[in-house]
Amino acid sequence: MQPSVGHNTAPLRVIVSGGGTGGHIYPAIAIADELKRLRPDTEFLFVGAEGKMEMEKVPMAGYKIVGLPIRGLDRTKKLSNLSFPFRLIASLWKSRGVIKNFRPDVVVGTGGYAGGPILYVAAKMGVPTLIQEPNAFAGLANKWVGKYVNKICVAFPGMEKFFPKEKLVVTGNPVREEMLKRVLRHSADAQRSFQDASRSTTILLMGGSGGARSLNEALRDNTELIQARPQVQWMWQCGKNYYEAFKDCATAQLPNVTISAFIDDMEQAYAAADVVIGRAGSTTIAEIQFLGKPTILVPSPWVAEDHQTMNARALTERNAAVLVADKEVTDQLVSTVYDLLDNENRRQTLSKNARAMAQTGAVTRIANEVLNLISSPAKTAA
């Protein structure tokens, strides 16, 4: 049920920040979409980091965005971090101007470096603030602002080791539920549009917004296996960081392989896919659970506290996904796909068990937490 929010006739003004990767951007968009559904008169402004992918993806979703000069810390190129204090100060200063000009009722963050300055300044100016932490191991920006914000929505238990316990509420991870519902309704139509009469199945490989080198190398190095089953179509999303390196390889030239840097129409791609391959990030897992897609997870070994392996095991222990270790992906991925395609009962079991784990309604729970923070329809920032 939608909560009562002050004088419910005045438009709400909401700032949303989430960026750097799709795992931050799309949950932010999902929350904004749900708030718009609950309160159609809401006015939104997104805040991102200049030059990052949110500056392109958010406008494509129909929202206005402004950029901050913030950058993340580079653990490999230490000299590049010398500018960080200056960028942080500039971002804090610009955030104050954004808040004074837009006068938000609430500020929401889903992770990414731009969220730190805007949420910190909002909290200090007395604007209600909420963050959504998708992973079992909290991100750096969210950990920093966690002590200042009013509410923290999480998907995993035990997050009090990162955040004040009294601020936590377990909501699950937000997904683009309206889009995913359309996927479920139109799956058959999408499959027909992706496949010609000679191709009976479609594999969707997602490397994330930047891409995953090991997944790309697994396809590049298994050209003969992929060519041997031309009836299996591969949608290969290699990531913007790897497109130039892989677009001309032999696998990418096969007639049953379509390579792209990024898939903008995920609704159609998901609907067409019979099997999904991806990393084990929180958003990917939440979406494949919602859809009940048979999925092969290849956790990234480069993330903090190996949290993707923990995410994946939560599914594999319940027979809801197949796990292939990153170090074994070149040797095992394609054969694992074929084993799954040849075992319809196994696919059905994975699909049923994944769907049973879905935390449906998470985005609505988060949106209601946002609305509950607002004490009046228009809040004056100090």
mmCIF file of C-alpha atoms in Angstrom:
data_model
loop_
_atom_site.group_PDB
_atom_site.id
_atom_site.type_symbol
_atom_site.label_atom_id
_atom_site.label_comp_id
_atom_site.label_asym_id
_atom_site.label_seq_id
_atom_site.Cartn_x
_atom_site.Cartn_y
_atom_site.Cartn_z
ATOM 1 C CA MET A 1 0.000 0.000 0.000
ATOM 2 C CA GLN A 2 1.296 3.466 -0.870
ATOM 3 C CA PRO A 3 2.160 5.458 2.235
ATOM 4 C CA SER A 4 0.660 8.814 2.995
ATOM 5 C CA VAL A 5 3.132 11.568 2.142
ATOM 6 C CA GLY A 6 2.289 14.980 3.528
ATOM 7 C CA HIS A 7 0.117 17.064 1.206
ATOM 8 C CA ASN A 8 -0.225 14.426 -1.440
ATOM 9 C CA THR A 9 -1.266 16.944 -4.128
ATOM 10 C CA ALA A 10 2.113 18.689 -4.530
ATOM 11 C CA PRO A 11 4.676 17.228 -6.919
ATOM 12 C CA LEU A 12 7.560 15.421 -5.274
ATOM 13 C CA ARG A 13 11.121 16.283 -6.200
ATOM 14 C CA VAL A 14 13.598 13.401 -6.059
ATOM 15 C CA ILE A 15 17.330 13.262 -6.741
ATOM 16 C CA VAL A 16 18.639 9.813 -7.678
ATOM 17 C CA SER A 17 22.299 8.853 -7.928
ATOM 18 C CA GLY A 18 23.723 5.575 -9.169
ATOM 19 C CA GLY A 19 26.479 4.998 -11.662
ATOM 20 C CA GLY A 20 29.761 3.646 -12.874
ATOM 21 C CA THR A 21 28.314 0.255 -13.854
ATOM 22 C CA GLY A 22 24.973 -1.137 -14.931
ATOM 23 C CA GLY A 23 24.712 -2.745 -11.496
ATOM 24 C CA HIS A 24 24.288 0.724 -10.017
ATOM 25 C CA ILE A 25 22.525 2.486 -12.894
ATOM 26 C CA TYR A 26 19.652 0.133 -13.620
ATOM 27 C CA PRO A 27 18.553 -0.272 -9.977
ATOM 28 C CA ALA A 28 18.508 3.534 -9.755
ATOM 29 C CA ILE A 29 16.335 3.732 -12.861
ATOM 30 C CA ALA A 30 14.092 0.956 -11.530
ATOM 31 C CA ILE A 31 13.515 2.859 -8.277
ATOM 32 C CA ALA A 32 12.756 6.062 -10.188
ATOM 33 C CA ASP A 33 10.325 4.227 -12.467
ATOM 34 C CA GLU A 34 8.504 2.778 -9.468
ATOM 35 C CA LEU A 35 8.311 6.119 -7.687
ATOM 36 C CA LYS A 36 6.870 7.577 -10.889
ATOM 37 C CA ARG A 37 4.303 4.796 -10.973
ATOM 38 C CA LEU A 38 3.296 5.462 -7.364
ATOM 39 C CA ARG A 39 3.427 9.243 -7.730
ATOM 40 C CA PRO A 40 3.128 10.178 -11.421
ATOM 41 C CA ASP A 41 3.705 13.858 -10.694
ATOM 42 C CA THR A 42 7.199 13.275 -9.268
ATOM 43 C CA GLU A 43 10.037 15.354 -10.735
ATOM 44 C CA PHE A 44 13.418 13.614 -10.992
ATOM 45 C CA LEU A 45 17.015 14.678 -11.346
ATOM 46 C CA PHE A 46 19.795 12.100 -11.612
ATOM 47 C CA VAL A 47 23.342 12.876 -10.485
ATOM 48 C CA GLY A 48 26.233 10.908 -11.957
ATOM 49 C CA ALA A 49 29.962 11.118 -12.590
ATOM 50 C CA GLU A 50 31.151 13.050 -15.628
ATOM 51 C CA GLY A 51 32.245 10.789 -18.459
ATOM 52 C CA LYS A 52 30.728 7.631 -16.995
ATOM 53 C CA MET A 53 28.101 5.432 -18.625
ATOM 54 C CA GLU A 54 25.209 6.841 -16.572
ATOM 55 C CA MET A 55 25.556 10.118 -18.483
ATOM 56 C CA GLU A 56 24.364 8.189 -21.569
ATOM 57 C CA LYS A 57 22.103 5.485 -20.120
ATOM 58 C CA VAL A 58 19.997 7.666 -17.822
ATOM 59 C CA PRO A 59 18.821 10.057 -20.594
ATOM 60 C CA MET A 60 17.994 6.992 -22.702
ATOM 61 C CA ALA A 61 15.619 5.996 -19.885
ATOM 62 C CA GLY A 62 13.946 9.405 -20.061
ATOM 63 C CA TYR A 63 15.511 11.185 -17.096
ATOM 64 C CA LYS A 64 17.595 14.354 -16.802
ATOM 65 C CA ILE A 65 21.091 13.956 -15.345
ATOM 66 C CA VAL A 66 23.876 16.260 -14.215
ATOM 67 C CA GLY A 67 27.480 15.157 -13.757
ATOM 68 C CA LEU A 68 29.973 15.653 -10.943
ATOM 69 C CA PRO A 69 33.759 15.711 -11.545
ATOM 70 C CA ILE A 70 34.286 12.885 -9.031
ATOM 71 C CA ARG A 71 36.459 9.893 -9.946
ATOM 72 C CA GLY A 72 37.135 6.651 -8.143
ATOM 73 C CA LEU A 73 40.460 5.713 -6.630
ATOM 74 C CA ASP A 74 42.750 3.810 -9.006
ATOM 75 C CA ARG A 75 44.508 0.989 -7.157
ATOM 76 C CA THR A 76 46.953 0.367 -10.021
ATOM 77 C CA LYS A 77 47.908 3.910 -11.073
ATOM 78 C CA LYS A 78 48.599 5.651 -7.783
ATOM 79 C CA LEU A 79 49.671 8.954 -9.374
ATOM 80 C CA SER A 80 46.234 9.380 -10.921
ATOM 81 C CA ASN A 81 44.813 9.581 -7.397
ATOM 82 C CA LEU A 82 46.582 12.878 -6.709
ATOM 83 C CA SER A 83 43.638 14.756 -8.191
ATOM 84 C CA PHE A 84 41.081 12.893 -6.064
ATOM 85 C CA PRO A 85 40.920 15.406 -3.158
ATOM 86 C CA PHE A 86 40.372 18.287 -5.575
ATOM 87 C CA ARG A 87 37.705 16.410 -7.517
ATOM 88 C CA LEU A 88 35.970 15.481 -4.257
ATOM 89 C CA ILE A 89 35.933 19.081 -3.039
ATOM 90 C CA ALA A 90 34.625 20.278 -6.415
ATOM 91 C CA SER A 91 31.936 17.581 -6.374
ATOM 92 C CA LEU A 92 30.837 18.499 -2.848
ATOM 93 C CA TRP A 93 30.601 22.147 -3.845
ATOM 94 C CA LYS A 94 28.631 21.359 -7.001
ATOM 95 C CA SER A 95 26.359 19.016 -5.053
ATOM 96 C CA ARG A 96 25.402 21.841 -2.717
ATOM 97 C CA GLY A 97 24.434 23.979 -5.699
ATOM 98 C CA VAL A 98 22.415 21.140 -7.233
ATOM 99 C CA ILE A 99 20.477 20.621 -4.014
ATOM 100 C CA LYS A 100 19.827 24.345 -3.450
ATOM 101 C CA ASN A 101 18.595 24.765 -7.022
ATOM 102 C CA PHE A 102 16.525 21.587 -7.356
ATOM 103 C CA ARG A 103 15.249 21.595 -3.744
ATOM 104 C CA PRO A 104 14.606 17.834 -3.462
ATOM 105 C CA ASP A 105 12.259 16.201 -0.999
ATOM 106 C CA VAL A 106 14.563 13.191 -0.817
ATOM 107 C CA VAL A 107 17.873 11.945 -2.248
ATOM 108 C CA VAL A 108 18.317 8.271 -3.178
ATOM 109 C CA GLY A 109 21.600 6.488 -3.961
ATOM 110 C CA THR A 110 22.326 3.031 -5.340
ATOM 111 C CA GLY A 111 26.119 3.112 -5.296
ATOM 112 C CA GLY A 112 28.844 4.567 -7.450
ATOM 113 C CA TYR A 113 31.215 7.410 -6.641
ATOM 114 C CA ALA A 114 28.846 10.264 -7.490
ATOM 115 C CA GLY A 115 26.517 9.078 -4.747
ATOM 116 C CA GLY A 116 29.034 9.917 -2.037
ATOM 117 C CA PRO A 117 29.135 13.710 -2.461
ATOM 118 C CA ILE A 118 25.452 14.264 -3.264
ATOM 119 C CA LEU A 119 24.207 12.079 -0.400
ATOM 120 C CA TYR A 120 26.682 13.518 2.096
ATOM 121 C CA VAL A 121 25.757 17.111 1.231
ATOM 122 C CA ALA A 122 22.028 16.303 1.223
ATOM 123 C CA ALA A 123 22.243 14.734 4.669
ATOM 124 C CA LYS A 124 24.183 17.711 6.024
ATOM 125 C CA MET A 125 21.576 20.076 4.560
ATOM 126 C CA GLY A 126 18.737 18.229 6.266
ATOM 127 C CA VAL A 127 17.308 16.500 3.194
ATOM 128 C CA PRO A 128 16.018 12.939 3.822
ATOM 129 C CA THR A 129 18.397 10.387 2.336
ATOM 130 C CA LEU A 130 18.282 6.677 1.487
ATOM 131 C CA ILE A 131 20.800 4.281 -0.025
ATOM 132 C CA GLN A 132 20.284 0.856 -1.535
ATOM 133 C CA GLU A 133 23.159 -1.606 -1.142
ATOM 134 C CA PRO A 134 22.782 -4.596 -3.489
ATOM 135 C CA ASN A 135 25.679 -6.815 -2.437
ATOM 136 C CA ALA A 136 26.667 -8.862 0.571
ATOM 137 C CA PHE A 137 29.838 -6.762 0.754
ATOM 138 C CA ALA A 138 29.087 -3.026 0.775
ATOM 139 C CA GLY A 139 30.622 -0.706 -1.788
ATOM 140 C CA LEU A 140 33.046 2.052 -0.825
ATOM 141 C CA ALA A 141 30.766 5.008 -1.550
ATOM 142 C CA ASN A 142 27.819 3.478 0.306
ATOM 143 C CA LYS A 143 30.005 2.583 3.302
ATOM 144 C CA TRP A 144 31.184 6.189 3.501
ATOM 145 C CA VAL A 145 27.721 7.791 3.463
ATOM 146 C CA GLY A 146 26.024 5.040 5.476
ATOM 147 C CA LYS A 147 26.651 6.813 8.766
ATOM 148 C CA TYR A 148 24.972 9.992 7.492
ATOM 149 C CA VAL A 149 21.856 8.781 5.642
ATOM 150 C CA ASN A 150 18.460 8.095 7.172
ATOM 151 C CA LYS A 151 17.682 4.659 5.743
ATOM 152 C CA ILE A 152 19.648 1.792 4.160
ATOM 153 C CA CYS A 153 17.873 -0.832 2.047
ATOM 154 C CA VAL A 154 19.749 -4.140 1.710
ATOM 155 C CA ALA A 155 19.271 -7.548 0.126
ATOM 156 C CA PHE A 156 21.328 -9.697 2.469
ATOM 157 C CA PRO A 157 21.304 -10.328 6.220
ATOM 158 C CA GLY A 158 24.312 -9.430 8.348
ATOM 159 C CA MET A 159 24.859 -5.986 6.826
ATOM 160 C CA GLU A 160 25.208 -4.412 10.276
ATOM 161 C CA LYS A 161 28.932 -5.085 9.924
ATOM 162 C CA PHE A 162 28.966 -2.238 7.391
ATOM 163 C CA PHE A 163 26.101 0.007 8.482
ATOM 164 C CA PRO A 164 24.289 1.176 11.640
ATOM 165 C CA LYS A 165 21.843 -1.597 12.466
ATOM 166 C CA GLU A 166 18.964 0.745 13.304
ATOM 167 C CA LYS A 167 18.985 2.155 9.751
ATOM 168 C CA LEU A 168 18.772 -1.196 7.950
ATOM 169 C CA VAL A 169 15.729 -2.646 6.249
ATOM 170 C CA VAL A 170 15.853 -5.840 4.156
ATOM 171 C CA THR A 171 13.994 -5.168 0.924
ATOM 172 C CA GLY A 172 15.722 -7.305 -1.686
ATOM 173 C CA ASN A 173 17.321 -5.892 -4.828
ATOM 174 C CA PRO A 174 15.341 -3.701 -7.222
ATOM 175 C CA VAL A 175 14.870 -4.888 -10.766
ATOM 176 C CA ARG A 176 13.036 -3.364 -13.700
ATOM 177 C CA GLU A 177 9.907 -5.371 -12.924
ATOM 178 C CA GLU A 178 7.671 -3.807 -15.561
ATOM 179 C CA MET A 179 10.271 -4.590 -18.220
ATOM 180 C CA LEU A 180 10.769 -8.118 -16.900
ATOM 181 C CA LYS A 181 7.015 -8.705 -16.827
ATOM 182 C CA ARG A 182 6.906 -7.722 -20.498
ATOM 183 C CA VAL A 183 9.719 -10.210 -21.111
ATOM 184 C CA LEU A 184 7.614 -12.971 -19.615
ATOM 185 C CA ARG A 185 4.576 -11.930 -21.684
ATOM 186 C CA HIS A 186 6.368 -11.576 -24.989
ATOM 187 C CA SER A 187 9.068 -14.222 -24.797
ATOM 188 C CA ALA A 188 7.734 -16.229 -27.721
ATOM 189 C CA ASP A 189 7.509 -13.178 -29.998
ATOM 190 C CA ALA A 190 11.050 -12.123 -29.115
ATOM 191 C CA GLN A 191 12.404 -15.576 -29.830
ATOM 192 C CA ARG A 192 10.838 -15.511 -33.283
ATOM 193 C CA SER A 193 12.371 -12.089 -34.002
ATOM 194 C CA PHE A 194 15.877 -13.187 -32.955
ATOM 195 C CA GLN A 195 15.912 -16.621 -34.542
ATOM 196 C CA ASP A 196 15.478 -17.726 -38.086
ATOM 197 C CA ALA A 197 13.821 -21.041 -38.907
ATOM 198 C CA SER A 198 17.078 -23.014 -38.762
ATOM 199 C CA ARG A 199 18.114 -21.934 -35.261
ATOM 200 C CA SER A 200 16.248 -23.555 -32.444
ATOM 201 C CA THR A 201 17.926 -22.080 -29.386
ATOM 202 C CA THR A 202 19.546 -18.815 -28.295
ATOM 203 C CA ILE A 203 22.304 -18.216 -25.740
ATOM 204 C CA LEU A 204 22.727 -14.788 -24.161
ATOM 205 C CA LEU A 205 26.230 -14.106 -22.864
ATOM 206 C CA MET A 206 26.509 -10.922 -20.802
ATOM 207 C CA GLY A 207 29.899 -9.645 -19.722
ATOM 208 C CA GLY A 208 28.569 -6.571 -17.958
ATOM 209 C CA SER A 209 28.824 -2.959 -19.107
ATOM 210 C CA GLY A 210 32.621 -3.016 -19.294
ATOM 211 C CA GLY A 211 32.880 -6.641 -20.316
ATOM 212 C CA ALA A 212 34.536 -9.751 -18.905
ATOM 213 C CA ARG A 213 37.818 -10.796 -20.525
ATOM 214 C CA SER A 214 37.573 -14.470 -19.541
ATOM 215 C CA LEU A 215 34.065 -14.864 -20.982
ATOM 216 C CA ASN A 216 35.141 -13.207 -24.206
ATOM 217 C CA GLU A 217 38.224 -15.408 -24.471
ATOM 218 C CA ALA A 218 36.092 -18.496 -23.877
ATOM 219 C CA LEU A 219 34.047 -17.721 -26.990
ATOM 220 C CA ARG A 220 37.060 -16.623 -29.030
ATOM 221 C CA ASP A 221 38.956 -19.812 -28.219
ATOM 222 C CA ASN A 222 36.073 -22.196 -28.935
ATOM 223 C CA THR A 223 35.236 -21.247 -32.511
ATOM 224 C CA GLU A 224 35.095 -24.831 -33.751
ATOM 225 C CA LEU A 225 32.705 -25.956 -30.986
ATOM 226 C CA ILE A 226 30.382 -23.009 -31.626
ATOM 227 C CA GLN A 227 30.541 -23.537 -35.389
ATOM 228 C CA ALA A 228 29.732 -27.226 -34.951
ATOM 229 C CA ARG A 229 26.205 -26.435 -33.740
ATOM 230 C CA PRO A 230 24.953 -23.751 -36.140
ATOM 231 C CA GLN A 231 21.386 -24.130 -34.885
ATOM 232 C CA VAL A 232 22.462 -22.499 -31.607
ATOM 233 C CA GLN A 233 22.535 -18.720 -31.860
ATOM 234 C CA TRP A 234 24.813 -16.715 -29.573
ATOM 235 C CA MET A 235 24.101 -13.145 -28.482
ATOM 236 C CA TRP A 236 27.556 -12.087 -27.337
ATOM 237 C CA GLN A 237 27.679 -8.884 -25.303
ATOM 238 C CA CYS A 238 31.431 -8.428 -24.970
ATOM 239 C CA GLY A 239 31.485 -5.023 -23.230
ATOM 240 C CA LYS A 240 32.737 -1.634 -24.372
ATOM 241 C CA ASN A 241 36.252 -2.342 -23.105
ATOM 242 C CA TYR A 242 36.676 -5.389 -25.340
ATOM 243 C CA TYR A 243 34.605 -4.760 -28.465
ATOM 244 C CA GLU A 244 37.486 -3.559 -30.645
ATOM 245 C CA ALA A 245 39.668 -6.466 -29.538
ATOM 246 C CA PHE A 246 37.098 -9.204 -30.240
ATOM 247 C CA LYS A 247 34.774 -7.916 -32.989
ATOM 248 C CA ASP A 248 36.961 -9.278 -35.797
ATOM 249 C CA CYS A 249 37.885 -12.640 -34.276
ATOM 250 C CA ALA A 250 36.839 -15.842 -36.050
ATOM 251 C CA THR A 251 34.024 -16.620 -33.593
ATOM 252 C CA ALA A 252 32.468 -13.186 -34.116
ATOM 253 C CA GLN A 253 32.318 -13.828 -37.876
ATOM 254 C CA LEU A 254 30.220 -16.997 -37.535
ATOM 255 C CA PRO A 255 26.647 -16.674 -38.883
ATOM 256 C CA ASN A 256 25.198 -17.951 -35.599
ATOM 257 C CA VAL A 257 27.042 -15.356 -33.490
ATOM 258 C CA THR A 258 26.046 -11.715 -32.982
ATOM 259 C CA ILE A 259 28.596 -9.620 -31.101
ATOM 260 C CA SER A 260 27.880 -6.210 -29.558
ATOM 261 C CA ALA A 261 29.570 -3.892 -27.087
ATOM 262 C CA PHE A 262 26.356 -3.332 -25.168
ATOM 263 C CA ILE A 263 22.754 -4.494 -25.467
ATOM 264 C CA ASP A 264 20.390 -1.572 -25.086
ATOM 265 C CA ASP A 265 17.236 -3.616 -25.649
ATOM 266 C CA MET A 266 17.606 -6.069 -22.783
ATOM 267 C CA GLU A 267 13.873 -6.736 -22.872
ATOM 268 C CA GLN A 268 14.137 -8.402 -26.266
ATOM 269 C CA ALA A 269 17.461 -10.087 -25.477
ATOM 270 C CA TYR A 270 16.203 -11.649 -22.268
ATOM 271 C CA ALA A 271 13.005 -12.785 -23.947
ATOM 272 C CA ALA A 272 14.891 -14.491 -26.757
ATOM 273 C CA ALA A 273 17.360 -16.283 -24.519
ATOM 274 C CA ASP A 274 16.930 -19.959 -23.707
ATOM 275 C CA VAL A 275 20.068 -19.939 -21.528
ATOM 276 C CA VAL A 276 21.823 -16.958 -19.935
ATOM 277 C CA ILE A 277 25.542 -16.731 -19.146
ATOM 278 C CA GLY A 278 26.843 -13.950 -16.930
ATOM 279 C CA ARG A 279 28.813 -12.790 -13.954
ATOM 280 C CA ALA A 280 27.207 -13.174 -10.536
ATOM 281 C CA GLY A 281 26.506 -9.539 -9.757
ATOM 282 C CA SER A 282 23.452 -8.732 -7.678
ATOM 283 C CA THR A 283 21.401 -7.214 -10.506
ATOM 284 C CA THR A 284 22.044 -10.100 -12.903
ATOM 285 C CA ILE A 285 21.030 -12.611 -10.238
ATOM 286 C CA ALA A 286 17.888 -10.699 -9.260
ATOM 287 C CA GLU A 287 16.789 -10.477 -12.899
ATOM 288 C CA ILE A 288 17.389 -14.098 -13.823
ATOM 289 C CA GLN A 289 15.568 -15.172 -10.651
ATOM 290 C CA PHE A 290 12.587 -13.009 -11.597
ATOM 291 C CA LEU A 291 12.564 -14.466 -15.120
ATOM 292 C CA GLY A 292 13.398 -18.023 -14.087
ATOM 293 C CA LYS A 293 16.020 -18.293 -16.816
ATOM 294 C CA PRO A 294 18.361 -21.311 -16.833
ATOM 295 C CA THR A 295 21.662 -19.614 -16.091
ATOM 296 C CA ILE A 296 25.382 -20.339 -16.013
ATOM 297 C CA LEU A 297 27.163 -18.034 -13.577
ATOM 298 C CA VAL A 298 30.874 -17.239 -13.844
ATOM 299 C CA PRO A 299 31.716 -15.174 -10.747
ATOM 300 C CA SER A 300 34.333 -12.489 -11.176
ATOM 301 C CA PRO A 301 37.414 -13.280 -9.090
ATOM 302 C CA TRP A 302 38.359 -9.582 -8.974
ATOM 303 C CA VAL A 303 35.582 -8.208 -6.753
ATOM 304 C CA ALA A 304 35.840 -7.319 -3.062
ATOM 305 C CA GLU A 305 35.641 -10.233 -0.636
ATOM 306 C CA ASP A 306 34.834 -12.574 -3.564
ATOM 307 C CA HIS A 307 31.192 -11.627 -3.049
ATOM 308 C CA GLN A 308 30.136 -12.818 -6.520
ATOM 309 C CA THR A 309 31.088 -16.384 -5.658
ATOM 310 C CA MET A 310 28.963 -16.093 -2.521
ATOM 311 C CA ASN A 311 26.105 -14.739 -4.644
ATOM 312 C CA ALA A 312 26.429 -17.635 -7.083
ATOM 313 C CA ARG A 313 26.612 -20.303 -4.407
ATOM 314 C CA ALA A 314 23.369 -19.052 -2.931
ATOM 315 C CA LEU A 315 21.779 -20.273 -6.187
ATOM 316 C CA THR A 316 23.824 -23.363 -6.907
ATOM 317 C CA GLU A 317 23.229 -24.758 -3.433
ATOM 318 C CA ARG A 318 19.514 -24.674 -4.255
ATOM 319 C CA ASN A 319 19.973 -26.100 -7.761
ATOM 320 C CA ALA A 320 18.910 -22.783 -9.277
ATOM 321 C CA ALA A 321 21.981 -22.096 -11.451
ATOM 322 C CA VAL A 322 25.168 -23.692 -12.768
ATOM 323 C CA LEU A 323 28.539 -22.340 -11.610
ATOM 324 C CA VAL A 324 31.665 -22.361 -13.765
ATOM 325 C CA ALA A 325 34.826 -21.023 -12.137
ATOM 326 C CA ASP A 326 36.499 -18.149 -13.939
ATOM 327 C CA LYS A 327 39.794 -20.054 -14.226
ATOM 328 C CA GLU A 328 38.001 -22.947 -15.961
ATOM 329 C CA VAL A 329 35.719 -20.969 -18.245
ATOM 330 C CA THR A 330 37.683 -21.409 -21.490
ATOM 331 C CA ASP A 331 37.752 -25.191 -21.133
ATOM 332 C CA GLN A 332 34.273 -25.724 -19.711
ATOM 333 C CA LEU A 333 31.848 -22.962 -20.713
ATOM 334 C CA VAL A 334 30.738 -24.028 -24.190
ATOM 335 C CA SER A 335 30.521 -27.720 -23.285
ATOM 336 C CA THR A 336 28.495 -26.796 -20.175
ATOM 337 C CA VAL A 337 26.110 -24.825 -22.376
ATOM 338 C CA TYR A 338 25.647 -27.799 -24.705
ATOM 339 C CA ASP A 339 25.123 -30.179 -21.784
ATOM 340 C CA LEU A 340 22.379 -27.875 -20.539
ATOM 341 C CA LEU A 341 20.753 -27.566 -23.955
ATOM 342 C CA ASP A 342 20.690 -31.355 -24.251
ATOM 343 C CA ASN A 343 18.970 -31.780 -20.874
ATOM 344 C CA GLU A 344 15.516 -30.234 -20.915
ATOM 345 C CA ASN A 345 14.656 -31.561 -17.448
ATOM 346 C CA ARG A 346 17.732 -29.875 -16.001
ATOM 347 C CA ARG A 347 16.788 -26.561 -17.591
ATOM 348 C CA GLN A 348 13.273 -26.805 -16.228
ATOM 349 C CA THR A 349 14.578 -27.553 -12.739
ATOM 350 C CA LEU A 350 16.956 -24.594 -12.792
ATOM 351 C CA SER A 351 14.195 -22.338 -14.052
ATOM 352 C CA LYS A 352 11.707 -23.435 -11.397
ATOM 353 C CA ASN A 353 14.192 -23.130 -8.534
ATOM 354 C CA ALA A 354 15.509 -19.739 -9.664
ATOM 355 C CA ARG A 355 12.000 -18.369 -9.906
ATOM 356 C CA ALA A 356 11.236 -19.660 -6.404
ATOM 357 C CA MET A 357 14.112 -17.552 -5.041
ATOM 358 C CA ALA A 358 12.946 -14.287 -6.620
ATOM 359 C CA GLN A 359 12.288 -11.421 -4.220
ATOM 360 C CA THR A 360 9.445 -9.956 -6.223
ATOM 361 C CA GLY A 361 8.184 -6.572 -5.138
ATOM 362 C CA ALA A 362 11.597 -5.359 -3.919
ATOM 363 C CA VAL A 363 11.458 -2.192 -5.973
ATOM 364 C CA THR A 364 8.041 -1.333 -4.531
ATOM 365 C CA ARG A 365 9.288 -1.911 -1.003
ATOM 366 C CA ILE A 366 12.220 0.418 -1.630
ATOM 367 C CA ALA A 367 10.015 3.075 -3.225
ATOM 368 C CA ASN A 368 7.713 2.984 -0.212
ATOM 369 C CA GLU A 369 10.700 3.399 2.102
ATOM 370 C CA VAL A 370 11.641 6.471 0.075
ATOM 371 C CA LEU A 371 8.149 7.912 0.355
ATOM 372 C CA ASN A 372 8.000 7.203 4.070
ATOM 373 C CA LEU A 373 11.067 9.394 4.591
ATOM 374 C CA ILE A 374 9.354 12.453 3.219
ATOM 375 C CA SER A 375 7.655 14.499 5.914
ATOM 376 C CA SER A 376 6.351 17.279 3.647
ATOM 377 C CA PRO A 377 5.772 17.765 -0.091
ATOM 378 C CA ALA A 378 8.459 20.423 -0.401
ATOM 379 C CA LYS A 379 11.527 20.542 1.804
ATOM 380 C CA THR A 380 13.699 23.597 2.081
ATOM 381 C CA ALA A 381 17.413 22.857 1.952
ATOM 382 C CA ALA A 382 19.565 24.839 4.323
#
